[in-house]
Amino acid sequence: MRITDDITYIGVDDHEIDLFEGQYEVPNGMAYNSYVISDEKCAVLDSVDARFGSEWLGNLAGALDGRAPDYLIVQHMEPDHSANITRFMDAYPAAKVVASAKAFDMMANFYGESYEDRRIVVKEGDELSLGRHTLRFIAAPMVHWPEVLFTYDELDGVLFSADAFGKFGALDADEDWACEARRYYFGIVGKFGKQVTAALNKVAALDVRVICPLHGPVLAENLGYYVDLYKTWSSYGVETEGVAIAYCSVYGHTKEAVELLESELLAAGCPKVAVSDLARDDMAEAVEDAFRYGTLVLVSTTYNGDMFPFMKEFIDHLADHAYQNRKVAFMENGTWAPNAAKAMRAKVEACKGIEFVEPVVTIKSALSDESRAAVKQLAAVLAG
Ligand code: FEO
């Protein structure tokens, strides 16, 4: 795939993967992107997952058309991108590897080699000339690891953005960008909003006409749309008006209360209600929804004097990803000693900028006239 006259895509699609990074379901697979810039010198940007080394080297050889690459630029050392450094360096003994100092430390730890005699260590602001193309390196620590560099090619206006602007899904997946980019963002870099904002600020002054991330499609049109979403996500802003409800139910009575809340919210004019069953739905999707909307309702049955286990896991994910600046309400169920709301609130209190919304709804075993009225009252407050 040609991106510009001199830049070619040489990445691979992975439809064999079960869980990305050991935890994320990727029903439409994953793309590991890699690029070649062919000028007087040839530079390759990043490799791909270990299982696709032969396919990638084949793509590279096809793009080089008999030439040998001069540089392998390693923007990010996570193995989905770095796993084939050794194969590349063995295949092209005259090539040099270009990366940050931290990346070389990681290279030694992962692969037992940091190429002392064949390396160029670069940092923020350094440049590498390929001939007509000059590449400028931009430090982007914690997007998603500390060693990360972005690379900017001024001639073609291309920003190679490492994991930023990536998404789940192979390149042949026909799906909405924002949905799987949001789930990817909050799962993988959500905790590092400050650092993502800092990286966005650094590239704001550049004339970027194409974004080449390490996952997902190359972005060449309407870049403001993608950048604005990234600004919202990295600043923990509200993307969509509405309410997210995350619940755990054992016999269906708590679920009934959730359904009542959902219908009351919609009837009261709430533009969107996103409901997640934490025992059955994808946890990363539930996390994404919590960040997407401005209000979250946590609903759990009481279990062992506490909340249900999936709810604990969910709130831990939120806190671990720096969930903040949201309204949060609670509904609980308990047959003899309801305590889930108190337990949930104690965990959410670890997050910054949370406004707790009353009333807390307590259901005793099953919905009653009293608890129905409380659910309706909560819906009215949230929709108002
Ligand atoms: Fe796609 Fe952080 O690796």
mmCIF file with all atom_site columns, N, CA and C in Angstrom, residues 75-117:
data_model
loop_
_atom_site.group_PDB
_atom_site.id
_atom_site.type_symbol
_atom_site.label_atom_id
_atom_site.label_alt_id
_atom_site.label_comp_id
_atom_site.label_asym_id
_atom_site.label_entity_id
_atom_site.label_seq_id
_atom_site.pdbx_PDB_ins_code
_atom_site.Cartn_x
_atom_site.Cartn_y
_atom_site.Cartn_z
_atom_site.occupancy
_atom_site.B_iso_or_equiv
_atom_site.pdbx_formal_charge
_atom_site.auth_seq_id
_atom_site.auth_comp_id
_atom_site.auth_asym_id
_atom_site.auth_atom_id
_atom_site.pdbx_PDB_model_num
ATOM 1   N N  . GLN A 1 75  ? 10.238 2.990   17.331 1.00 0.00 ? 75  GLN A N  1
ATOM 2   C CA . GLN A 1 75  ? 9.531  4.043   18.074 1.00 0.00 ? 75  GLN A CA 1
ATOM 3   C C  . GLN A 1 75  ? 9.032  3.522   19.417 1.00 0.00 ? 75  GLN A C  1
ATOM 4   N N  . HIS A 1 76  ? 8.763  2.218   19.486 1.00 0.00 ? 76  HIS A N  1
ATOM 5   C CA . HIS A 1 76  ? 8.116  1.661   20.670 1.00 0.00 ? 76  HIS A CA 1
ATOM 6   C C  . HIS A 1 76  ? 8.601  0.229   20.836 1.00 0.00 ? 76  HIS A C  1
ATOM 7   N N  . MET A 1 77  ? 8.979  -0.131  22.068 1.00 0.00 ? 77  MET A N  1
ATOM 8   C CA . MET A 1 77  ? 9.591  -1.437  22.308 1.00 0.00 ? 77  MET A CA 1
ATOM 9   C C  . MET A 1 77  ? 8.603  -2.521  22.724 1.00 0.00 ? 77  MET A C  1
ATOM 10  N N  . GLU A 1 78  ? 7.328  -2.216  22.830 1.00 0.00 ? 78  GLU A N  1
ATOM 11  C CA . GLU A 1 78  ? 6.415  -3.304  23.184 1.00 0.00 ? 78  GLU A CA 1
ATOM 12  C C  . GLU A 1 78  ? 6.516  -4.364  22.090 1.00 0.00 ? 78  GLU A C  1
ATOM 13  N N  . PRO A 1 79  ? 6.525  -5.651  22.494 1.00 0.00 ? 79  PRO A N  1
ATOM 14  C CA . PRO A 1 79  ? 6.845  -6.695  21.518 1.00 0.00 ? 79  PRO A CA 1
ATOM 15  C C  . PRO A 1 79  ? 5.890  -6.798  20.329 1.00 0.00 ? 79  PRO A C  1
ATOM 16  N N  . ASP A 1 80  ? 4.695  -6.230  20.399 1.00 0.00 ? 80  ASP A N  1
ATOM 17  C CA . ASP A 1 80  ? 3.844  -6.282  19.193 1.00 0.00 ? 80  ASP A CA 1
ATOM 18  C C  . ASP A 1 80  ? 4.482  -5.481  18.055 1.00 0.00 ? 80  ASP A C  1
ATOM 19  N N  . HIS A 1 81  ? 5.497  -4.661  18.399 1.00 0.00 ? 81  HIS A N  1
ATOM 20  C CA . HIS A 1 81  ? 6.204  -3.878  17.369 1.00 0.00 ? 81  HIS A CA 1
ATOM 21  C C  . HIS A 1 81  ? 7.705  -4.164  17.293 1.00 0.00 ? 81  HIS A C  1
ATOM 22  N N  . SER A 1 82  ? 8.259  -4.741  18.343 1.00 0.00 ? 82  SER A N  1
ATOM 23  C CA . SER A 1 82  ? 9.730  -4.855  18.389 1.00 0.00 ? 82  SER A CA 1
ATOM 24  C C  . SER A 1 82  ? 10.211 -6.285  18.197 1.00 0.00 ? 82  SER A C  1
ATOM 25  N N  . ALA A 1 83  ? 9.299  -7.234  18.109 1.00 0.00 ? 83  ALA A N  1
ATOM 26  C CA . ALA A 1 83  ? 9.680  -8.647  18.190 1.00 0.00 ? 83  ALA A CA 1
ATOM 27  C C  . ALA A 1 83  ? 10.599 -9.107  17.078 1.00 0.00 ? 83  ALA A C  1
ATOM 28  N N  . ASN A 1 84  ? 10.647 -8.382  15.980 1.00 0.00 ? 84  ASN A N  1
ATOM 29  C CA . ASN A 1 84  ? 11.473 -8.845  14.854 1.00 0.00 ? 84  ASN A CA 1
ATOM 30  C C  . ASN A 1 84  ? 12.716 -7.989  14.620 1.00 0.00 ? 84  ASN A C  1
ATOM 31  N N  . ILE A 1 85  ? 13.125 -7.237  15.635 1.00 0.00 ? 85  ILE A N  1
ATOM 32  C CA . ILE A 1 85  ? 14.347 -6.434  15.487 1.00 0.00 ? 85  ILE A CA 1
ATOM 33  C C  . ILE A 1 85  ? 15.531 -7.346  15.162 1.00 0.00 ? 85  ILE A C  1
ATOM 34  N N  . THR A 1 86  ? 15.672 -8.435  15.908 1.00 0.00 ? 86  THR A N  1
ATOM 35  C CA . THR A 1 86  ? 16.831 -9.320  15.711 1.00 0.00 ? 86  THR A CA 1
ATOM 36  C C  . THR A 1 86  ? 16.824 -9.908  14.299 1.00 0.00 ? 86  THR A C  1
ATOM 37  N N  . ARG A 1 87  ? 15.665 -10.360 13.851 1.00 0.00 ? 87  ARG A N  1
ATOM 38  C CA . ARG A 1 87  ? 15.601 -10.939 12.489 1.00 0.00 ? 87  ARG A CA 1
ATOM 39  C C  . ARG A 1 87  ? 15.981 -9.886  11.443 1.00 0.00 ? 87  ARG A C  1
ATOM 40  N N  . PHE A 1 88  ? 15.506 -8.655  11.641 1.00 0.00 ? 88  PHE A N  1
ATOM 41  C CA . PHE A 1 88  ? 15.835 -7.574  10.698 1.00 0.00 ? 88  PHE A CA 1
ATOM 42  C C  . PHE A 1 88  ? 17.335 -7.315  10.694 1.00 0.00 ? 88  PHE A C  1
ATOM 43  N N  . MET A 1 89  ? 17.913 -7.190  11.881 1.00 0.00 ? 89  MET A N  1
ATOM 44  C CA . MET A 1 89  ? 19.334 -6.828  11.966 1.00 0.00 ? 89  MET A CA 1
ATOM 45  C C  . MET A 1 89  ? 20.217 -7.952  11.433 1.00 0.00 ? 89  MET A C  1
ATOM 46  N N  . ASP A 1 90  ? 19.745 -9.189  11.589 1.00 0.00 ? 90  ASP A N  1
ATOM 47  C CA . ASP A 1 90  ? 20.494 -10.321 11.011 1.00 0.00 ? 90  ASP A CA 1
ATOM 48  C C  . ASP A 1 90  ? 20.360 -10.329 9.488  1.00 0.00 ? 90  ASP A C  1
ATOM 49  N N  . ALA A 1 91  ? 19.164 -9.994  8.996  1.00 0.00 ? 91  ALA A N  1
ATOM 50  C CA . ALA A 1 91  ? 18.923 -10.040 7.543  1.00 0.00 ? 91  ALA A CA 1
ATOM 51  C C  . ALA A 1 91  ? 19.643 -8.896  6.815  1.00 0.00 ? 91  ALA A C  1
ATOM 52  N N  . TYR A 1 92  ? 19.840 -7.764  7.524  1.00 0.00 ? 92  TYR A N  1
ATOM 53  C CA . TYR A 1 92  ? 20.446 -6.589  6.879  1.00 0.00 ? 92  TYR A CA 1
ATOM 54  C C  . TYR A 1 92  ? 21.639 -6.120  7.716  1.00 0.00 ? 92  TYR A C  1
ATOM 55  N N  . PRO A 1 93  ? 22.790 -6.782  7.574  1.00 0.00 ? 93  PRO A N  1
ATOM 56  C CA . PRO A 1 93  ? 23.920 -6.519  8.478  1.00 0.00 ? 93  PRO A CA 1
ATOM 57  C C  . PRO A 1 93  ? 24.512 -5.124  8.370  1.00 0.00 ? 93  PRO A C  1
ATOM 58  N N  . ALA A 1 94  ? 24.185 -4.379  7.323  1.00 0.00 ? 94  ALA A N  1
ATOM 59  C CA . ALA A 1 94  ? 24.727 -3.011  7.234  1.00 0.00 ? 94  ALA A CA 1
ATOM 60  C C  . ALA A 1 94  ? 23.776 -1.982  7.846  1.00 0.00 ? 94  ALA A C  1
ATOM 61  N N  . ALA A 1 95  ? 22.611 -2.408  8.240  1.00 0.00 ? 95  ALA A N  1
ATOM 62  C CA . ALA A 1 95  ? 21.603 -1.458  8.742  1.00 0.00 ? 95  ALA A CA 1
ATOM 63  C C  . ALA A 1 95  ? 21.909 -1.051  10.179 1.00 0.00 ? 95  ALA A C  1
ATOM 64  N N  . LYS A 1 96  ? 21.444 0.148   10.518 1.00 0.00 ? 96  LYS A N  1
ATOM 65  C CA . LYS A 1 96  ? 21.576 0.638   11.897 1.00 0.00 ? 96  LYS A CA 1
ATOM 66  C C  . LYS A 1 96  ? 20.190 0.737   12.533 1.00 0.00 ? 96  LYS A C  1
ATOM 67  N N  . VAL A 1 97  ? 20.161 0.596   13.839 1.00 0.00 ? 97  VAL A N  1
ATOM 68  C CA . VAL A 1 97  ? 18.879 0.743   14.534 1.00 0.00 ? 97  VAL A CA 1
ATOM 69  C C  . VAL A 1 97  ? 18.871 2.104   15.227 1.00 0.00 ? 97  VAL A C  1
ATOM 70  N N  . VAL A 1 98  ? 17.749 2.800   15.087 1.00 0.00 ? 98  VAL A N  1
ATOM 71  C CA . VAL A 1 98  ? 17.596 4.167   15.592 1.00 0.00 ? 98  VAL A CA 1
ATOM 72  C C  . VAL A 1 98  ? 16.485 4.145   16.643 1.00 0.00 ? 98  VAL A C  1
ATOM 73  N N  . ALA A 1 99  ? 16.809 4.594   17.855 1.00 0.00 ? 99  ALA A N  1
ATOM 74  C CA . ALA A 1 99  ? 15.795 4.561   18.925 1.00 0.00 ? 99  ALA A CA 1
ATOM 75  C C  . ALA A 1 99  ? 16.252 5.457   20.068 1.00 0.00 ? 99  ALA A C  1
ATOM 76  N N  . SER A 1 100 ? 15.378 5.614   21.060 1.00 0.00 ? 100 SER A N  1
ATOM 77  C CA . SER A 1 100 ? 15.727 6.400   22.247 1.00 0.00 ? 100 SER A CA 1
ATOM 78  C C  . SER A 1 100 ? 16.637 5.557   23.150 1.00 0.00 ? 100 SER A C  1
ATOM 79  N N  . ALA A 1 101 ? 17.327 6.228   24.058 1.00 0.00 ? 101 ALA A N  1
ATOM 80  C CA . ALA A 1 101 ? 18.225 5.517   24.986 1.00 0.00 ? 101 ALA A CA 1
ATOM 81  C C  . ALA A 1 101 ? 17.446 4.480   25.795 1.00 0.00 ? 101 ALA A C  1
ATOM 82  N N  . LYS A 1 102 ? 16.249 4.847   26.229 1.00 0.00 ? 102 LYS A N  1
ATOM 83  C CA . LYS A 1 102 ? 15.441 3.904   27.020 1.00 0.00 ? 102 LYS A CA 1
ATOM 84  C C  . LYS A 1 102 ? 15.079 2.679   26.188 1.00 0.00 ? 102 LYS A C  1
ATOM 85  N N  . ALA A 1 103 ? 14.827 2.908   24.904 1.00 0.00 ? 103 ALA A N  1
ATOM 86  C CA . ALA A 1 103 ? 14.473 1.780   24.036 1.00 0.00 ? 103 ALA A CA 1
ATOM 87  C C  . ALA A 1 103 ? 15.635 0.797   23.942 1.00 0.00 ? 103 ALA A C  1
ATOM 88  N N  . PHE A 1 104 ? 16.864 1.323   23.894 1.00 0.00 ? 104 PHE A N  1
ATOM 89  C CA . PHE A 1 104 ? 18.015 0.411   23.804 1.00 0.00 ? 104 PHE A CA 1
ATOM 90  C C  . PHE A 1 104 ? 18.173 -0.407  25.090 1.00 0.00 ? 104 PHE A C  1
ATOM 91  N N  . ASP A 1 105 ? 17.876 0.206   26.235 1.00 0.00 ? 105 ASP A N  1
ATOM 92  C CA . ASP A 1 105 ? 17.913 -0.579  27.487 1.00 0.00 ? 105 ASP A CA 1
ATOM 93  C C  . ASP A 1 105 ? 16.905 -1.721  27.411 1.00 0.00 ? 105 ASP A C  1
ATOM 94  N N  . MET A 1 106 ? 15.717 -1.395  26.921 1.00 0.00 ? 106 MET A N  1
ATOM 95  C CA . MET A 1 106 ? 14.668 -2.427  26.825 1.00 0.00 ? 106 MET A CA 1
ATOM 96  C C  . MET A 1 106 ? 15.059 -3.507  25.816 1.00 0.00 ? 106 MET A C  1
ATOM 97  N N  . MET A 1 107 ? 15.734 -3.078  24.736 1.00 0.00 ? 107 MET A N  1
ATOM 98  C CA . MET A 1 107 ? 16.152 -4.030  23.697 1.00 0.00 ? 107 MET A CA 1
ATOM 99  C C  . MET A 1 107 ? 17.085 -5.081  24.299 1.00 0.00 ? 107 MET A C  1
ATOM 100 N N  . ALA A 1 108 ? 18.018 -4.601  25.126 1.00 0.00 ? 108 ALA A N  1
ATOM 101 C CA . ALA A 1 108 ? 18.955 -5.535  25.771 1.00 0.00 ? 108 ALA A CA 1
ATOM 102 C C  . ALA A 1 108 ? 18.187 -6.502  26.664 1.00 0.00 ? 108 ALA A C  1
ATOM 103 N N  . ASN A 1 109 ? 17.206 -5.975  27.386 1.00 0.00 ? 109 ASN A N  1
ATOM 104 C CA . ASN A 1 109 ? 16.457 -6.844  28.297 1.00 0.00 ? 109 ASN A CA 1
ATOM 105 C C  . ASN A 1 109 ? 15.570 -7.835  27.556 1.00 0.00 ? 109 ASN A C  1
ATOM 106 N N  . PHE A 1 110 ? 14.922 -7.372  26.490 1.00 0.00 ? 110 PHE A N  1
ATOM 107 C CA . PHE A 1 110 ? 14.023 -8.277  25.760 1.00 0.00 ? 110 PHE A CA 1
ATOM 108 C C  . PHE A 1 110 ? 14.791 -9.273  24.885 1.00 0.00 ? 110 PHE A C  1
ATOM 109 N N  . TYR A 1 111 ? 15.826 -8.767  24.190 1.00 0.00 ? 111 TYR A N  1
ATOM 110 C CA . TYR A 1 111 ? 16.412 -9.584  23.111 1.00 0.00 ? 111 TYR A CA 1
ATOM 111 C C  . TYR A 1 111 ? 17.901 -9.861  23.302 1.00 0.00 ? 111 TYR A C  1
ATOM 112 N N  . GLY A 1 112 ? 18.466 -9.432  24.454 1.00 0.00 ? 112 GLY A N  1
ATOM 113 C CA . GLY A 1 112 ? 19.859 -9.745  24.767 1.00 0.00 ? 112 GLY A CA 1
ATOM 114 C C  . GLY A 1 112 ? 20.860 -8.998  23.905 1.00 0.00 ? 112 GLY A C  1
ATOM 115 N N  . GLU A 1 113 ? 20.463 -7.906  23.280 1.00 0.00 ? 113 GLU A N  1
ATOM 116 C CA . GLU A 1 113 ? 21.347 -7.206  22.342 1.00 0.00 ? 113 GLU A CA 1
ATOM 117 C C  . GLU A 1 113 ? 20.881 -5.760  22.237 1.00 0.00 ? 113 GLU A C  1
ATOM 118 N N  . SER A 1 114 ? 21.819 -4.811  22.328 1.00 0.00 ? 114 SER A N  1
ATOM 119 C CA . SER A 1 114 ? 21.407 -3.424  22.130 1.00 0.00 ? 114 SER A CA 1
ATOM 120 C C  . SER A 1 114 ? 22.265 -2.741  21.060 1.00 0.00 ? 114 SER A C  1
ATOM 121 N N  . TYR A 1 115 ? 22.960 -3.533  20.262 1.00 0.00 ? 115 TYR A N  1
ATOM 122 C CA . TYR A 1 115 ? 23.617 -3.066  19.033 1.00 0.00 ? 115 TYR A CA 1
ATOM 123 C C  . TYR A 1 115 ? 24.527 -1.857  19.259 1.00 0.00 ? 115 TYR A C  1
ATOM 124 N N  . GLU A 1 116 ? 25.432 -1.987  20.234 1.00 0.00 ? 116 GLU A N  1
ATOM 125 C CA . GLU A 1 116 ? 26.369 -0.897  20.563 1.00 0.00 ? 116 GLU A CA 1
ATOM 126 C C  . GLU A 1 116 ? 27.065 -0.324  19.317 1.00 0.00 ? 116 GLU A C  1
ATOM 127 N N  . ASP A 1 117 ? 27.432 -1.206  18.391 1.00 0.00 ? 117 ASP A N  1
ATOM 128 C CA . ASP A 1 117 ? 28.196 -0.749  17.209 1.00 0.00 ? 117 ASP A CA 1
ATOM 129 C C  . ASP A 1 117 ? 27.319 -0.419  16.004 1.00 0.00 ? 117 ASP A C  1
#
